XYZ file of N, CA and C in Angstrom:
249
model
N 111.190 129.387 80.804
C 109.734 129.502 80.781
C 109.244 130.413 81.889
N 109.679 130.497 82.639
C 109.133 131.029 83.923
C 109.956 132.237 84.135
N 110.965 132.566 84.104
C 111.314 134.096 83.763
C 110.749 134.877 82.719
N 110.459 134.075 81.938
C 110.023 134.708 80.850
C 108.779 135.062 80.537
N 107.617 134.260 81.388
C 106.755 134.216 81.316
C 105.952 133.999 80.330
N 106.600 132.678 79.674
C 105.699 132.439 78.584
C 104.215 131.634 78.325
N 103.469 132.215 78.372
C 102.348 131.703 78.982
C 101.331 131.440 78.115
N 101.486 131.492 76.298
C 101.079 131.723 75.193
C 100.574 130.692 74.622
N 99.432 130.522 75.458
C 98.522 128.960 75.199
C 99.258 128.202 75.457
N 100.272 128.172 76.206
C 101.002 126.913 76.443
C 100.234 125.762 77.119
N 99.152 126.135 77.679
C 98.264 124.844 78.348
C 97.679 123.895 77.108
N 97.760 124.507 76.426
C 97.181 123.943 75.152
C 98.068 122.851 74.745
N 99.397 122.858 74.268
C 100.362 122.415 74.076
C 100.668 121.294 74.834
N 101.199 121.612 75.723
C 101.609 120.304 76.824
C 101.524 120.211 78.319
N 100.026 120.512 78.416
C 99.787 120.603 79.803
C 99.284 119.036 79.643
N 98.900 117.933 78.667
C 99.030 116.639 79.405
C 100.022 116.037 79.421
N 100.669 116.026 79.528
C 102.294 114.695 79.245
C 102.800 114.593 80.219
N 103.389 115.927 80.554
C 104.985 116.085 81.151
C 104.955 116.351 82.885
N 104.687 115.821 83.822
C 104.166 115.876 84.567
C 105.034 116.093 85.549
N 106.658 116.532 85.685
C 107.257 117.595 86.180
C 106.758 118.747 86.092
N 107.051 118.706 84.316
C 106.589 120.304 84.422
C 105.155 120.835 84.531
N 104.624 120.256 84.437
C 102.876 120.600 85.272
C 103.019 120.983 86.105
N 103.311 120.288 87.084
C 103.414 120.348 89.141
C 104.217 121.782 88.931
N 105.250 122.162 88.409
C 105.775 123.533 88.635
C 105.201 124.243 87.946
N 104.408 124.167 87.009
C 103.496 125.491 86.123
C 102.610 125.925 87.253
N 101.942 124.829 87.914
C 100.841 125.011 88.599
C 101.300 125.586 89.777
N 102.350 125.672 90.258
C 102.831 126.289 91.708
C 103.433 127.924 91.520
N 102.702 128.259 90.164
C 103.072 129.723 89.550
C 101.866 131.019 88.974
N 101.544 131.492 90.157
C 100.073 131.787 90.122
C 100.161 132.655 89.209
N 101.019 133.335 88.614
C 100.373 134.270 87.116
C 100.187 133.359 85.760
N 100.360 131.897 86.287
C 100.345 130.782 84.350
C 98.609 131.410 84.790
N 98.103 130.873 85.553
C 96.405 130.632 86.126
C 95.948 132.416 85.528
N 96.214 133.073 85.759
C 95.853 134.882 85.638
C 95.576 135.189 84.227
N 97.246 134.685 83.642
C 97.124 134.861 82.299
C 96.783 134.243 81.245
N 96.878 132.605 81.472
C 96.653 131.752 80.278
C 95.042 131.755 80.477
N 94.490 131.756 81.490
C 92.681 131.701 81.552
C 91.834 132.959 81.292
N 92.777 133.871 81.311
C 91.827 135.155 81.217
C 91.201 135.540 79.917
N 91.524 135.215 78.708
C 90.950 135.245 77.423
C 90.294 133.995 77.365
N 90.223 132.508 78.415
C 89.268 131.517 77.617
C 88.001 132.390 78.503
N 86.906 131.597 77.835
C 85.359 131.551 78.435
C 85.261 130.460 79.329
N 84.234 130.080 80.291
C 83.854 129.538 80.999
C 83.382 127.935 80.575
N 82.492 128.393 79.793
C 81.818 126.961 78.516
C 83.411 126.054 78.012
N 84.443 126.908 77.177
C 85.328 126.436 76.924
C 86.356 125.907 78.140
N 86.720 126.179 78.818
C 87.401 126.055 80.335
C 87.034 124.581 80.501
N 85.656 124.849 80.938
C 85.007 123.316 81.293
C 84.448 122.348 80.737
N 84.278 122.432 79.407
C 83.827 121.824 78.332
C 85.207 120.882 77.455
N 86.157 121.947 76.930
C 87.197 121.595 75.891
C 88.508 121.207 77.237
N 88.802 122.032 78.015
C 89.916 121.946 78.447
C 89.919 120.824 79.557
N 89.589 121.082 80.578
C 89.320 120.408 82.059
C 89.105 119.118 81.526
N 88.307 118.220 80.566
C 88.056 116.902 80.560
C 89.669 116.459 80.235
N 90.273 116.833 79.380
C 91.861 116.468 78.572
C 92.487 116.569 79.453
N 92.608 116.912 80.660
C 93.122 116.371 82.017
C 92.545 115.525 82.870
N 93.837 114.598 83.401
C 93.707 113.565 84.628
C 92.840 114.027 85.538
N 92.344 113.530 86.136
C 90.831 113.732 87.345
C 92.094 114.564 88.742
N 93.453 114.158 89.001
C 94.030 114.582 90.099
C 94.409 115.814 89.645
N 95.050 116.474 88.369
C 95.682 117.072 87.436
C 94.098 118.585 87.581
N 93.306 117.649 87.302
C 91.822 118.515 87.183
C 91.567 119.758 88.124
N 91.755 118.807 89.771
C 91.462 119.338 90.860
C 92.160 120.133 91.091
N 94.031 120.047 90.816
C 94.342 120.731 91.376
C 94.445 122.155 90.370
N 94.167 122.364 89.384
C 93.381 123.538 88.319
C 92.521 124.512 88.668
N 91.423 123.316 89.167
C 90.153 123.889 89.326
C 90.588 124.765 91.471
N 91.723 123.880 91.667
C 92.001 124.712 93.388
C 92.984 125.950 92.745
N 93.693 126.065 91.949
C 94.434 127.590 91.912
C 93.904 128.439 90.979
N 92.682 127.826 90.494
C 92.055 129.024 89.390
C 91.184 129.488 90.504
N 90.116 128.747 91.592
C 89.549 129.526 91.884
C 90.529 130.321 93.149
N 91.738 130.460 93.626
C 92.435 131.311 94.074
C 93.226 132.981 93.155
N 93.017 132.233 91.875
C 93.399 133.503 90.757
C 92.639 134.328 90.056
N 91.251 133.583 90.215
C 89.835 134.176 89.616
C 89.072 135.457 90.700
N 88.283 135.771 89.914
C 87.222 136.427 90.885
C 86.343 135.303 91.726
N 85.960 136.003 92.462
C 84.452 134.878 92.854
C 83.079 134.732 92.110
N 82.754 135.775 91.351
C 81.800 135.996 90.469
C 82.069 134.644 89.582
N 83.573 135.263 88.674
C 84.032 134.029 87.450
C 84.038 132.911 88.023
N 84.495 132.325 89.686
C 84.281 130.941 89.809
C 82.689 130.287 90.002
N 81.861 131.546 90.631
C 80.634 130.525 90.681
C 79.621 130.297 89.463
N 80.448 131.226 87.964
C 79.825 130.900 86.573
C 80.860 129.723 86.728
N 81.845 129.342 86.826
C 82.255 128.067 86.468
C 81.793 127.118 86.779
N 81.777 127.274 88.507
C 81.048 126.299 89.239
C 79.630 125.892 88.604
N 78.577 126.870 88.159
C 77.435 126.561 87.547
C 77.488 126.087 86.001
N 78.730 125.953 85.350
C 79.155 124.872 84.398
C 79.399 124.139 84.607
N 80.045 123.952 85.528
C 80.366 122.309 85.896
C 79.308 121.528 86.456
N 78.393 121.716 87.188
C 76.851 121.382 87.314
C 76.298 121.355 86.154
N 76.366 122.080 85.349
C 75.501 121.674 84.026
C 76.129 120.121 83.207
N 76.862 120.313 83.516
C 77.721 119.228 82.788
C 77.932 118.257 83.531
């Protein structure tokens, strides 16, 4: 997975279960670059972020806004206030 970089909606798939392999997806800053860069903001925080654990959440929402712009995090940030 990680040589290979398969990164092809795989959050979609089984980013709740397996919770080895979470902790190492997440310690791999191009999953964050590439799997988020085609969602939207609305979807991010709306569809995705709730279908994760509240600890699982945070630590998402700490390496996206290290992989994002600052622009894209404070539209997120102002979704997540809406919501």
């Amino acid at each position: 997975l990680f040589c290979n970089r398969v990164e092809n909606k795989f959050y979609r798939i089984e980013f709740l279960g397996n919770g080895i392999l979470v902790s190492k997806i997440l310690k791999q800053p191009w999953f964050f670059q590439e799997a988020f860069k085609d969602m939207n903001n609305e979807e991010l925080v709306n569809t995705f972020l709730p279908s994760l654990s509240y600890s699982i959440r945070m630590k998402v929402l700490k390496k996206i806004s290290l992989a994002f712009s600052e622009e894209r995090m404070d539209t997120i940030y102002d979704v997540l206030l809406e919501r």
